[in-house]
Short mmCIF file of C-alpha atoms in Angstrom, two decimals:
data_model
loop_
_atom_site.label_atom_id
_atom_site.label_comp_id
_atom_site.label_asym_id
_atom_site.label_seq_id
_atom_site.Cartn_x
_atom_site.Cartn_y
_atom_site.Cartn_z
CA GLY A 192 -10.26 -21.53 10.29
CA ASN A 193 -8.99 -18.57 12.24
CA ASP A 194 -5.45 -19.39 11.37
CA MET A 195 -6.00 -18.64 8.00
CA TYR A 196 -6.41 -14.83 8.58
CA ALA A 197 -4.06 -12.17 9.25
CA CYS A 198 -5.99 -11.03 12.44
CA GLY A 199 -8.02 -14.10 13.03
CA LEU A 200 -11.95 -13.87 11.79
CA ASP A 201 -12.97 -11.18 14.29
CA GLY A 202 -9.54 -9.56 14.93
CA TYR A 203 -9.48 -7.12 12.26
CA PRO A 204 -10.25 -3.50 14.42
CA LYS A 205 -13.68 -1.81 14.03
CA GLU A 206 -12.42 1.35 15.79
CA ILE A 207 -9.04 2.82 16.22
CA GLN A 208 -7.67 6.05 17.39
CA ILE A 209 -5.02 8.45 15.61
CA ALA A 210 -3.88 11.53 17.70
CA GLY A 211 -6.82 10.90 20.21
CA ARG A 212 -9.29 11.34 17.35
CA LEU A 213 -11.73 8.24 16.90
CA TYR A 214 -12.16 6.47 13.57
CA THR A 215 -14.61 3.72 12.71
CA GLN A 216 -14.41 1.08 10.06
CA LYS A 217 -16.27 1.83 6.84
CA LYS A 218 -15.29 -0.93 4.60
CA LEU A 219 -12.93 -4.07 4.84
CA PHE A 220 -11.25 -4.04 1.41
CA LYS A 221 -9.47 -7.48 2.05
CA HIS A 222 -8.48 -9.78 4.57
CA ASP A 223 -6.17 -12.72 3.92
CA PHE A 224 -3.34 -14.78 5.14
CA PHE A 225 -0.69 -11.87 5.10
CA ALA A 226 -2.99 -8.83 5.91
CA GLY A 227 -6.06 -7.26 6.47
CA THR A 228 -6.86 -3.84 4.94
CA GLY A 229 -9.72 -1.37 5.37
CA LEU A 230 -11.12 2.14 5.34
CA PHE A 231 -11.68 4.17 8.31
CA GLU A 232 -13.62 7.38 8.65
CA LEU A 233 -13.02 10.50 11.56
CA LYS A 234 -16.25 10.08 13.65
CA ASP A 235 -15.98 13.72 14.44
CA PRO A 236 -15.47 15.46 10.99
CA ALA A 237 -15.04 18.79 12.79
CA SER A 238 -11.66 17.60 14.04
CA ILE A 239 -10.12 17.24 10.39
CA SER A 240 -6.24 17.98 10.82
CA ASN A 241 -2.93 17.14 8.51
CA GLU A 242 -2.39 14.05 11.18
CA CYS A 243 -6.27 13.42 11.21
CA PRO A 244 -7.61 13.30 7.70
CA LEU A 245 -11.31 12.43 7.13
CA ARG A 246 -10.58 9.14 5.76
CA ILE A 247 -7.44 6.59 6.44
CA VAL A 248 -6.59 3.36 5.30
CA LEU A 249 -5.19 0.79 8.13
CA LYS A 250 -3.12 -2.17 7.17
CA PHE A 251 -2.72 -4.72 9.61
CA ASN A 252 -0.54 -7.31 8.54
CA ARG A 253 -0.03 -11.04 10.32
CA ASN A 254 -0.19 -10.96 13.99
CA ARG A 255 -1.50 -15.01 14.40
CA SER A 256 0.56 -17.98 14.89
CA PHE A 257 -0.42 -20.40 11.97
CA LEU A 258 -0.48 -24.08 12.89
CA PHE A 259 1.10 -23.15 16.06
CA ILE A 260 4.10 -21.52 14.28
CA PRO A 261 4.72 -18.06 15.78
CA LEU A 262 4.27 -15.51 12.70
CA ARG A 263 4.14 -12.55 14.28
CA TRP A 264 7.44 -11.29 13.54
CA LEU A 265 6.61 -11.59 10.13
CA GLY A 266 3.82 -8.90 10.36
CA VAL A 267 6.31 -6.46 12.07
CA TYR A 268 8.81 -7.17 9.32
CA LEU A 269 6.14 -6.36 6.52
CA SER A 270 4.68 -3.39 8.21
CA ARG A 271 8.56 -1.96 8.96
CA HIS A 272 9.34 -2.70 5.34
CA GLU A 273 6.42 -1.00 3.80
CA MET A 274 6.72 2.27 6.03
CA ASN A 275 10.69 2.33 4.91
CA ILE A 276 9.45 2.22 1.14
CA LEU A 277 6.68 4.81 1.64
CA LYS A 278 9.10 7.40 3.90
CA ARG A 279 11.45 7.32 0.99
CA LEU A 280 8.69 8.30 -1.47
CA GLU A 281 6.93 10.86 1.24
CA ASP A 282 7.58 13.67 -1.43
CA ASN A 283 5.39 11.95 -4.21
CA PRO A 284 2.07 13.08 -4.28
CA PHE A 285 1.16 9.87 -6.27
CA VAL A 286 1.59 7.22 -3.65
CA PRO A 287 -0.20 7.07 -0.18
CA LYS A 288 0.95 9.48 2.38
CA LEU A 289 1.94 7.76 5.47
CA LEU A 290 0.41 8.73 8.68
CA GLY A 291 2.33 6.15 11.15
CA PRO A 292 2.41 2.82 12.74
CA TYR A 293 -0.38 1.08 14.21
CA GLU A 294 0.56 -1.37 17.11
CA LYS A 295 3.31 -3.49 16.11
CA CYS A 296 2.01 -4.98 12.91
CA GLY A 297 0.22 -2.04 11.02
CA LEU A 298 0.67 0.84 9.26
CA MET A 299 -1.97 3.61 8.35
CA TYR A 300 -1.98 6.09 5.38
CA GLU A 301 -4.34 8.55 3.97
CA PHE A 302 -7.06 7.00 1.67
CA ILE A 303 -7.07 8.33 -2.15
CA GLU A 304 -10.28 9.29 -3.27
CA GLY A 305 -10.86 7.30 -6.70
CA CYS A 306 -11.06 4.01 -8.03
CA SER A 307 -8.98 1.12 -9.14
CA LEU A 308 -8.43 -0.08 -12.66
CA ASP A 309 -10.40 -3.25 -11.55
CA THR A 310 -13.39 -1.11 -11.60
CA LYS A 311 -12.65 -0.79 -15.32
CA PRO A 312 -13.05 3.14 -15.18
CA GLN A 313 -13.01 5.55 -18.00
CA LEU A 314 -9.40 6.74 -18.58
CA PRO A 315 -8.17 9.83 -20.09
CA ASP A 316 -5.97 9.65 -22.94
CA THR A 317 -2.92 10.91 -21.08
CA TYR A 318 -3.38 8.25 -18.12
CA PHE A 319 -0.81 5.62 -19.10
CA ASP A 320 1.94 8.07 -20.14
CA ASP A 321 1.47 9.59 -16.31
CA LEU A 322 1.59 6.41 -15.17
CA GLN A 323 4.82 5.57 -16.87
CA ASN A 324 6.26 8.96 -15.45
CA LEU A 325 5.20 7.76 -11.74
CA LEU A 326 7.04 4.61 -12.48
CA ASP A 327 10.03 6.56 -13.96
CA ASP A 328 10.11 8.74 -10.77
CA LEU A 329 10.09 5.27 -8.35
CA HIS A 330 12.82 3.95 -10.54
CA LYS A 331 15.11 7.10 -10.03
CA GLN A 332 14.76 6.49 -6.34
CA ASN A 333 16.05 2.91 -6.63
CA ILE A 334 12.43 1.44 -6.04
CA CYS A 335 11.28 -1.44 -7.84
CA TYR A 336 7.68 -1.58 -7.40
CA ILE A 337 7.10 -5.12 -8.42
CA ASP A 338 3.36 -5.45 -8.10
CA MET A 339 2.21 -3.83 -11.57
CA ASN A 340 0.50 -6.91 -12.55
CA LYS A 341 -2.25 -6.28 -9.93
CA ARG A 342 -4.95 -3.58 -11.49
CA GLY A 343 -6.58 -3.32 -8.01
CA ASN A 344 -3.29 -1.74 -6.76
CA ILE A 345 -3.10 0.98 -9.73
CA LEU A 346 -5.76 3.67 -9.22
CA ILE A 347 -7.27 6.79 -10.97
CA GLY A 348 -7.76 9.54 -8.80
CA GLU A 349 -10.63 12.23 -8.56
CA ASP A 350 -8.10 14.23 -10.48
CA HIS A 351 -7.69 11.75 -13.00
CA ARG A 352 -4.22 11.02 -12.43
CA PRO A 353 -2.48 7.75 -11.70
CA TYR A 354 -1.99 6.58 -8.54
CA LEU A 355 -0.03 3.49 -6.66
CA ILE A 356 -0.83 1.68 -3.60
CA ASP A 357 0.36 -1.48 -1.63
CA PHE A 358 4.18 -1.51 -1.78
CA GLN A 359 4.42 -4.36 0.63
CA ILE A 360 6.78 -6.53 -1.71
CA SER A 361 8.47 -3.45 -3.34
CA LEU A 362 12.22 -3.32 -2.94
CA TYR A 363 14.69 -0.58 -2.18
CA LEU A 364 17.90 -1.46 -4.08
CA PRO A 365 20.55 1.66 -4.21
CA ARG A 366 23.65 -0.40 -4.00
CA HIS A 367 25.96 -0.99 -7.00
CA TRP A 368 25.86 -4.77 -6.56
CA SER A 369 22.29 -4.82 -6.85
CA GLY A 370 22.18 -3.01 -10.20
CA PHE A 371 21.71 -6.26 -12.30
CA LEU A 372 18.68 -7.33 -9.63
CA LYS A 373 17.51 -3.78 -9.94
CA HIS A 374 17.38 -3.45 -13.76
CA ALA A 375 15.54 -6.79 -13.89
CA PHE A 376 12.99 -5.99 -11.59
CA GLN A 377 12.30 -2.65 -13.16
CA GLN A 378 12.31 -4.13 -16.74
CA GLU A 379 9.47 -6.30 -15.07
CA ASP A 380 7.41 -3.07 -13.85
CA TYR A 381 7.75 -1.82 -17.64
CA TYR A 382 6.63 -5.02 -18.79
CA HIS A 383 3.36 -5.24 -16.81
CA LEU A 384 2.82 -1.53 -17.60
CA LEU A 385 2.72 -2.67 -21.23
CA LYS A 386 0.31 -5.52 -20.43
CA GLN A 387 -2.18 -2.97 -18.41
#
């Protein structure tokens, strides 16, 4: 039923606005219990700017109750959590560029041109070395990615470089007391990198 989907069966937006510019939905990547994620394109390409790129991704987290249990708080939390991670990584060109929140439960980021490893693309010889360097950079900023087991979250861009998306379950663990936990999660990242 409707409750099984984050936005309800018909609740994921068909159009959205950023800075007064209209975007229309081009593709719904995924809509499950926790979030709906889709690709939107600027209706008037002549109005492209830094704030309004041609294509964006909208991730709309849970905003519906489930079995009469209110869960909008979860969508608000997940959205804020992922935005905080992306803000910490705003100088890293190989993660999504955050554009801002969407209502209370969503976030928008710039679309990365390329494809995921799920599509079994041809990879350059340096790809996995570059991916390890990207993971190293995240770890130096006290971030544990945690989702390296999902090939759909690992992209190869049009520049043949690796990109990571979906930081919903990633963790920022800067404190001394979290050292053991951070080490364990980061070793898990490397383990899944080797498996890939």
